[in-house]
Amino acid sequence: MFDPIKIQRWMVRAIRIEFILVAVVVAVTIGLFIRILVQRNDPVQDTAATTVATQTPATITPTPAPSSTPPPTPTPVPYVISDQLAEVRAKNPDAVGWLTIPGTRIDDPVVCGTDNDFYLKHDYLGNKDIAGAIYQDFRNAGSFSDRHSILYGHNMKDGTMFHNLRYFKEEDFTRENNRIILETLDGMTEWQVFASYVMTTDFYVIQTIFSGDAEYQKFIDTLIEKSDFDYGIDVTAEQQILTLLTCSYEVDNARFVVHAVKVQ
């Protein structure tokens, strides 16, 4: 037989279990629904999503290749000659420089003609004058860029022209005065005396053309060997030299020469 009391108890238990299961399902459903709503309204996630969506790739600027074109060479500033040289050149375009030797009276313009005869008997303005002028060998053509530049001048008894070159015959003078200042059309130059001596015209001291460094060096060495004093200066074939030449009277056809090397 069925026991109605037991059956009633089982039905109550079943209803309770069913109610609990329904409550659990409802709670889980509500929790999931709330979570979805929170995620949809989260400003951090929205911002992150927007940032990712709107971000564009970075622009990469290529590094320019180095230029193969060399930088422009600065234009050299032309030398402006001194007023004293400019004044002489305005009167005689043959003027190519101004020679000064400290410790002497030599402080004169230098001219250059088309031969080595004209300025023997003409002054630096081209006027006839037995004293002549201080002039450059015409083969140097007014430029002091040659390996060997040569200047001539009379040995005047009144002390003018190259008369004061005689001081280089005195060793005491040469120890304290061995500089020569020469203004050219290209700039100021300085020379240092390395040899001085009396010679005759048998020695060809006015050579201006050399076959090469060896011949030029041999020529320089000969000048040093001939010097009356040891100036203690080494001169090489890479350097330019200047010769000053005048008459002397120790023997017939004597000449007195002073040689200097360009140092600036």
mmCIF file of C-alpha atoms in Angstrom:
data_model
loop_
_atom_site.group_PDB
_atom_site.id
_atom_site.type_symbol
_atom_site.label_atom_id
_atom_site.label_comp_id
_atom_site.label_asym_id
_atom_site.label_seq_id
_atom_site.Cartn_x
_atom_site.Cartn_y
_atom_site.Cartn_z
ATOM 1 C CA MET A 1 0.000 0.000 0.000
ATOM 2 C CA PHE A 2 1.015 3.515 -0.615
ATOM 3 C CA ASP A 3 1.784 5.640 2.337
ATOM 4 C CA PRO A 4 0.271 9.083 1.651
ATOM 5 C CA ILE A 5 2.421 10.745 4.220
ATOM 6 C CA LYS A 6 5.654 9.502 2.650
ATOM 7 C CA ILE A 7 4.433 10.480 -0.782
ATOM 8 C CA GLN A 8 3.663 13.971 0.473
ATOM 9 C CA ARG A 9 7.164 14.299 1.987
ATOM 10 C CA TRP A 10 8.850 13.236 -1.296
ATOM 11 C CA MET A 11 6.852 15.764 -3.221
ATOM 12 C CA VAL A 12 7.886 18.550 -0.818
ATOM 13 C CA ARG A 13 11.536 17.543 -1.188
ATOM 14 C CA ALA A 14 11.306 17.482 -4.965
ATOM 15 C CA ILE A 15 9.679 20.905 -4.995
ATOM 16 C CA ARG A 16 12.468 22.252 -2.775
ATOM 17 C CA ILE A 17 15.196 20.777 -5.011
ATOM 18 C CA GLU A 18 13.501 22.150 -8.088
ATOM 19 C CA PHE A 19 13.260 25.577 -6.437
ATOM 20 C CA ILE A 20 16.941 25.510 -5.503
ATOM 21 C CA LEU A 21 17.974 24.569 -9.042
ATOM 22 C CA VAL A 22 15.819 27.327 -10.478
ATOM 23 C CA ALA A 23 17.333 29.817 -8.046
ATOM 24 C CA VAL A 24 20.840 28.730 -8.963
ATOM 25 C CA VAL A 25 20.114 29.064 -12.682
ATOM 26 C CA VAL A 26 18.548 32.477 -12.165
ATOM 27 C CA ALA A 27 21.509 33.653 -10.078
ATOM 28 C CA VAL A 28 24.038 32.467 -12.643
ATOM 29 C CA THR A 29 22.061 34.063 -15.437
ATOM 30 C CA ILE A 30 21.809 37.378 -13.595
ATOM 31 C CA GLY A 31 25.581 37.281 -12.826
ATOM 32 C CA LEU A 32 26.465 36.707 -16.452
ATOM 33 C CA PHE A 33 24.117 39.482 -17.534
ATOM 34 C CA ILE A 34 25.654 41.941 -15.051
ATOM 35 C CA ARG A 35 29.185 41.031 -16.176
ATOM 36 C CA ILE A 36 28.296 41.684 -19.827
ATOM 37 C CA LEU A 37 26.866 45.057 -18.932
ATOM 38 C CA VAL A 38 29.988 46.029 -16.945
ATOM 39 C CA GLN A 39 32.353 45.044 -19.781
ATOM 40 C CA ARG A 40 30.331 47.044 -22.307
ATOM 41 C CA ASN A 41 30.443 50.181 -20.149
ATOM 42 C CA ASP A 42 34.153 49.896 -19.053
ATOM 43 C CA PRO A 43 35.861 53.240 -20.160
ATOM 44 C CA VAL A 44 39.351 51.756 -19.952
ATOM 45 C CA GLN A 45 38.578 48.985 -22.380
ATOM 46 C CA ASP A 46 36.715 51.416 -24.660
ATOM 47 C CA THR A 47 39.710 53.774 -24.713
ATOM 48 C CA ALA A 48 42.133 50.946 -25.406
ATOM 49 C CA ALA A 49 39.963 49.690 -28.207
ATOM 50 C CA THR A 50 39.676 53.180 -29.678
ATOM 51 C CA THR A 51 43.466 53.743 -29.453
ATOM 52 C CA VAL A 52 44.184 50.497 -31.227
ATOM 53 C CA ALA A 53 41.594 51.230 -33.865
ATOM 54 C CA THR A 54 42.864 54.763 -34.617
ATOM 55 C CA GLN A 55 46.646 54.146 -34.342
ATOM 56 C CA THR A 56 48.502 54.642 -37.623
ATOM 57 C CA PRO A 57 51.918 53.209 -38.545
ATOM 58 C CA ALA A 58 54.912 55.494 -37.716
ATOM 59 C CA THR A 59 56.390 57.348 -40.675
ATOM 60 C CA ILE A 60 60.085 56.433 -41.192
ATOM 61 C CA THR A 61 62.163 59.197 -42.786
ATOM 62 C CA PRO A 62 65.036 57.718 -44.801
ATOM 63 C CA THR A 63 68.537 58.988 -43.907
ATOM 64 C CA PRO A 64 69.896 61.007 -46.855
ATOM 65 C CA ALA A 65 72.991 59.580 -48.486
ATOM 66 C CA PRO A 66 76.177 61.613 -47.967
ATOM 67 C CA SER A 67 76.848 64.106 -50.750
ATOM 68 C CA SER A 68 79.730 63.321 -53.045
ATOM 69 C CA THR A 69 80.085 66.996 -53.965
ATOM 70 C CA PRO A 70 83.048 68.592 -52.112
ATOM 71 C CA PRO A 71 82.412 71.842 -50.222
ATOM 72 C CA PRO A 72 83.168 74.984 -52.221
ATOM 73 C CA THR A 73 86.725 76.296 -51.977
ATOM 74 C CA PRO A 74 86.879 79.711 -50.302
ATOM 75 C CA THR A 75 87.805 82.469 -52.706
ATOM 76 C CA PRO A 76 91.216 83.862 -51.703
ATOM 77 C CA VAL A 77 91.247 87.526 -50.814
ATOM 78 C CA PRO A 78 93.567 89.365 -53.220
ATOM 79 C CA TYR A 79 96.536 91.123 -51.651
ATOM 80 C CA VAL A 80 96.354 94.905 -51.535
ATOM 81 C CA ILE A 81 99.813 96.395 -52.095
ATOM 82 C CA SER A 82 101.161 99.094 -49.809
ATOM 83 C CA ASP A 83 100.598 102.759 -50.546
ATOM 84 C CA GLN A 84 104.282 103.331 -51.324
ATOM 85 C CA LEU A 85 104.369 100.543 -53.909
ATOM 86 C CA ALA A 86 101.008 101.562 -55.355
ATOM 87 C CA GLU A 87 102.272 105.127 -55.786
ATOM 88 C CA VAL A 88 105.311 103.925 -57.742
ATOM 89 C CA ARG A 89 103.252 101.543 -59.898
ATOM 90 C CA ALA A 90 100.915 104.399 -60.774
ATOM 91 C CA LYS A 91 103.913 106.151 -62.315
ATOM 92 C CA ASN A 92 105.721 103.091 -63.669
ATOM 93 C CA PRO A 93 103.960 99.712 -64.148
ATOM 94 C CA ASP A 94 107.418 98.053 -64.219
ATOM 95 C CA ALA A 95 107.459 98.320 -60.405
ATOM 96 C CA VAL A 96 107.048 94.781 -59.031
ATOM 97 C CA GLY A 97 108.058 95.063 -55.385
ATOM 98 C CA TRP A 98 109.620 96.904 -52.483
ATOM 99 C CA LEU A 99 112.867 95.742 -50.882
ATOM 100 C CA THR A 100 113.824 96.450 -47.265
ATOM 101 C CA ILE A 101 116.911 95.151 -45.449
ATOM 102 C CA PRO A 102 116.882 95.958 -41.703
ATOM 103 C CA GLY A 103 120.142 97.473 -40.454
ATOM 104 C CA THR A 104 120.912 99.097 -43.816
ATOM 105 C CA ARG A 105 119.748 102.039 -45.913
ATOM 106 C CA ILE A 106 118.242 99.685 -48.461
ATOM 107 C CA ASP A 107 114.534 100.507 -48.587
ATOM 108 C CA ASP A 108 113.663 100.910 -52.256
ATOM 109 C CA PRO A 109 111.207 99.957 -54.982
ATOM 110 C CA VAL A 110 112.071 97.049 -57.279
ATOM 111 C CA VAL A 111 111.413 97.205 -61.015
ATOM 112 C CA CYS A 112 111.602 94.658 -63.826
ATOM 113 C CA GLY A 113 112.166 95.459 -67.485
ATOM 114 C CA THR A 114 112.286 93.494 -70.701
ATOM 115 C CA ASP A 115 116.072 93.072 -70.444
ATOM 116 C CA ASN A 116 118.857 93.476 -67.875
ATOM 117 C CA ASP A 117 120.294 96.639 -69.425
ATOM 118 C CA PHE A 118 117.652 99.368 -69.280
ATOM 119 C CA TYR A 119 117.559 99.884 -65.511
ATOM 120 C CA LEU A 120 121.343 99.918 -65.265
ATOM 121 C CA LYS A 121 121.123 103.532 -66.392
ATOM 122 C CA HIS A 122 117.518 104.454 -65.578
ATOM 123 C CA ASP A 123 115.897 105.033 -62.211
ATOM 124 C CA TYR A 124 112.779 103.259 -60.976
ATOM 125 C CA LEU A 125 110.574 105.792 -62.796
ATOM 126 C CA GLY A 126 112.319 105.133 -66.094
ATOM 127 C CA ASN A 127 114.282 108.389 -66.131
ATOM 128 C CA LYS A 128 117.922 108.376 -67.220
ATOM 129 C CA ASP A 129 120.114 108.074 -64.147
ATOM 130 C CA ILE A 130 123.673 106.776 -63.851
ATOM 131 C CA ALA A 131 122.767 105.263 -60.470
ATOM 132 C CA GLY A 132 120.171 103.091 -62.156
ATOM 133 C CA ALA A 133 117.608 101.236 -60.045
ATOM 134 C CA ILE A 134 117.234 98.060 -58.064
ATOM 135 C CA TYR A 135 115.774 95.683 -60.615
ATOM 136 C CA GLN A 136 114.818 92.070 -61.058
ATOM 137 C CA ASP A 137 116.322 89.788 -63.676
ATOM 138 C CA PHE A 138 113.993 90.012 -66.681
ATOM 139 C CA ARG A 139 113.827 86.197 -66.836
ATOM 140 C CA ASN A 140 111.891 86.200 -63.571
ATOM 141 C CA ALA A 141 109.292 88.297 -65.428
ATOM 142 C CA GLY A 142 108.186 90.352 -62.444
ATOM 143 C CA SER A 143 107.205 87.310 -60.402
ATOM 144 C CA PHE A 144 108.937 85.975 -57.311
ATOM 145 C CA SER A 145 107.497 82.492 -57.741
ATOM 146 C CA ASP A 146 110.588 81.030 -59.441
ATOM 147 C CA ARG A 147 113.010 78.814 -57.590
ATOM 148 C CA HIS A 148 115.699 81.449 -58.005
ATOM 149 C CA SER A 149 114.903 85.165 -58.170
ATOM 150 C CA ILE A 150 117.692 87.680 -58.783
ATOM 151 C CA LEU A 151 117.977 91.396 -57.979
ATOM 152 C CA TYR A 152 120.683 93.754 -59.288
ATOM 153 C CA GLY A 153 121.805 97.147 -58.076
ATOM 154 C CA HIS A 154 124.841 99.441 -58.407
ATOM 155 C CA ASN A 155 127.345 99.833 -55.596
ATOM 156 C CA MET A 156 127.038 103.609 -55.353
ATOM 157 C CA LYS A 157 129.635 105.518 -53.323
ATOM 158 C CA ASP A 158 126.953 107.827 -51.937
ATOM 159 C CA GLY A 159 125.494 104.851 -50.067
ATOM 160 C CA THR A 160 122.443 104.352 -52.298
ATOM 161 C CA MET A 161 121.272 101.333 -54.274
ATOM 162 C CA PHE A 162 123.153 98.178 -53.165
ATOM 163 C CA HIS A 163 126.118 99.935 -51.562
ATOM 164 C CA ASN A 164 125.015 98.794 -48.085
ATOM 165 C CA LEU A 165 125.234 95.150 -49.093
ATOM 166 C CA ARG A 166 128.868 95.507 -48.057
ATOM 167 C CA TYR A 167 127.727 95.140 -44.447
ATOM 168 C CA PHE A 168 127.302 91.442 -45.154
ATOM 169 C CA LYS A 169 131.078 91.263 -45.511
ATOM 170 C CA GLU A 170 131.262 91.818 -41.747
ATOM 171 C CA GLU A 171 130.606 88.752 -39.627
ATOM 172 C CA ASP A 172 129.421 90.761 -36.622
ATOM 173 C CA PHE A 173 126.723 92.387 -38.765
ATOM 174 C CA THR A 174 125.529 89.089 -40.218
ATOM 175 C CA ARG A 175 124.965 87.599 -36.768
ATOM 176 C CA GLU A 176 122.305 90.171 -35.933
ATOM 177 C CA ASN A 177 121.049 91.233 -39.355
ATOM 178 C CA ASN A 178 120.233 88.387 -41.692
ATOM 179 C CA ARG A 179 116.614 89.181 -42.609
ATOM 180 C CA ILE A 180 115.297 90.601 -45.872
ATOM 181 C CA ILE A 181 111.746 91.907 -46.294
ATOM 182 C CA LEU A 182 110.371 91.907 -49.818
ATOM 183 C CA GLU A 183 106.906 93.099 -50.719
ATOM 184 C CA THR A 184 105.725 91.589 -53.993
ATOM 185 C CA LEU A 185 102.524 92.116 -55.948
ATOM 186 C CA ASP A 186 101.207 88.964 -54.272
ATOM 187 C CA GLY A 187 102.068 89.782 -50.667
ATOM 188 C CA MET A 188 104.740 90.400 -48.052
ATOM 189 C CA THR A 189 107.582 87.886 -47.946
ATOM 190 C CA GLU A 190 110.492 87.325 -45.591
ATOM 191 C CA TRP A 191 113.867 85.841 -46.470
ATOM 192 C CA GLN A 192 116.816 84.728 -44.377
ATOM 193 C CA VAL A 193 120.403 85.169 -45.542
ATOM 194 C CA PHE A 194 122.319 81.888 -45.768
ATOM 195 C CA ALA A 195 125.414 82.864 -47.798
ATOM 196 C CA SER A 196 127.455 85.942 -48.782
ATOM 197 C CA TYR A 197 130.789 86.208 -50.598
ATOM 198 C CA VAL A 198 132.896 87.968 -53.231
ATOM 199 C CA MET A 199 133.132 86.208 -56.585
ATOM 200 C CA THR A 200 134.200 86.811 -60.150
ATOM 201 C CA THR A 201 132.108 86.510 -63.267
ATOM 202 C CA ASP A 202 133.651 83.096 -63.922
ATOM 203 C CA PHE A 203 130.927 81.567 -61.725
ATOM 204 C CA TYR A 204 127.472 81.595 -63.279
ATOM 205 C CA VAL A 205 125.532 82.592 -60.189
ATOM 206 C CA ILE A 206 122.500 83.887 -62.108
ATOM 207 C CA GLN A 207 121.181 80.501 -63.227
ATOM 208 C CA THR A 208 117.378 80.466 -63.144
ATOM 209 C CA ILE A 209 116.437 77.209 -64.891
ATOM 210 C CA PHE A 210 117.251 73.798 -63.430
ATOM 211 C CA SER A 211 116.682 70.339 -64.866
ATOM 212 C CA GLY A 212 115.344 69.043 -61.567
ATOM 213 C CA ASP A 213 115.728 68.929 -57.797
ATOM 214 C CA ALA A 214 119.159 67.325 -57.947
ATOM 215 C CA GLU A 215 120.684 70.103 -60.059
ATOM 216 C CA TYR A 216 118.984 72.790 -58.001
ATOM 217 C CA GLN A 217 120.205 71.263 -54.729
ATOM 218 C CA LYS A 218 123.736 71.051 -56.092
ATOM 219 C CA PHE A 219 123.545 74.744 -57.025
ATOM 220 C CA ILE A 220 122.378 75.655 -53.505
ATOM 221 C CA ASP A 221 125.139 73.586 -51.912
ATOM 222 C CA THR A 222 127.718 75.400 -54.047
ATOM 223 C CA LEU A 223 126.455 78.789 -52.824
ATOM 224 C CA ILE A 224 126.773 77.667 -49.197
ATOM 225 C CA GLU A 225 130.284 76.342 -49.812
ATOM 226 C CA LYS A 226 131.334 79.673 -51.304
ATOM 227 C CA SER A 227 130.014 81.704 -48.358
ATOM 228 C CA ASP A 228 132.557 83.661 -46.310
ATOM 229 C CA PHE A 229 130.582 82.839 -43.142
ATOM 230 C CA ASP A 230 128.661 79.851 -41.856
ATOM 231 C CA TYR A 231 125.116 81.074 -41.338
ATOM 232 C CA GLY A 232 124.080 77.689 -39.974
ATOM 233 C CA ILE A 233 121.011 77.483 -42.225
ATOM 234 C CA ASP A 234 120.029 74.382 -44.166
ATOM 235 C CA VAL A 235 118.418 75.012 -47.546
ATOM 236 C CA THR A 236 116.683 72.305 -49.586
ATOM 237 C CA ALA A 237 115.430 71.993 -53.146
ATOM 238 C CA GLU A 238 111.850 72.509 -51.912
ATOM 239 C CA GLN A 239 112.648 76.126 -50.999
ATOM 240 C CA GLN A 240 112.949 79.334 -53.023
ATOM 241 C CA ILE A 241 116.052 81.494 -52.917
ATOM 242 C CA LEU A 242 116.764 85.171 -53.610
ATOM 243 C CA THR A 243 120.095 86.555 -54.834
ATOM 244 C CA LEU A 244 121.190 90.197 -54.454
ATOM 245 C CA LEU A 245 124.119 91.099 -56.674
ATOM 246 C CA THR A 246 126.311 94.225 -56.963
ATOM 247 C CA CYS A 247 129.777 95.278 -58.078
ATOM 248 C CA SER A 248 132.797 94.867 -55.813
ATOM 249 C CA TYR A 249 136.399 95.975 -56.187
ATOM 250 C CA GLU A 250 138.609 93.373 -54.534
ATOM 251 C CA VAL A 251 139.704 92.026 -57.944
ATOM 252 C CA ASP A 252 138.882 92.706 -61.590
ATOM 253 C CA ASN A 253 135.284 91.867 -62.493
ATOM 254 C CA ALA A 254 134.478 91.162 -58.867
ATOM 255 C CA ARG A 255 130.891 90.862 -57.680
ATOM 256 C CA PHE A 256 129.492 90.708 -54.180
ATOM 257 C CA VAL A 257 126.472 88.463 -53.716
ATOM 258 C CA VAL A 258 124.069 87.805 -50.897
ATOM 259 C CA HIS A 259 121.795 84.754 -50.980
ATOM 260 C CA ALA A 260 118.631 84.366 -48.896
ATOM 261 C CA VAL A 261 116.026 81.615 -48.541
ATOM 262 C CA LYS A 262 112.329 82.305 -48.326
ATOM 263 C CA VAL A 263 110.993 81.596 -44.843
ATOM 264 C CA GLN A 264 107.612 83.301 -45.023
#
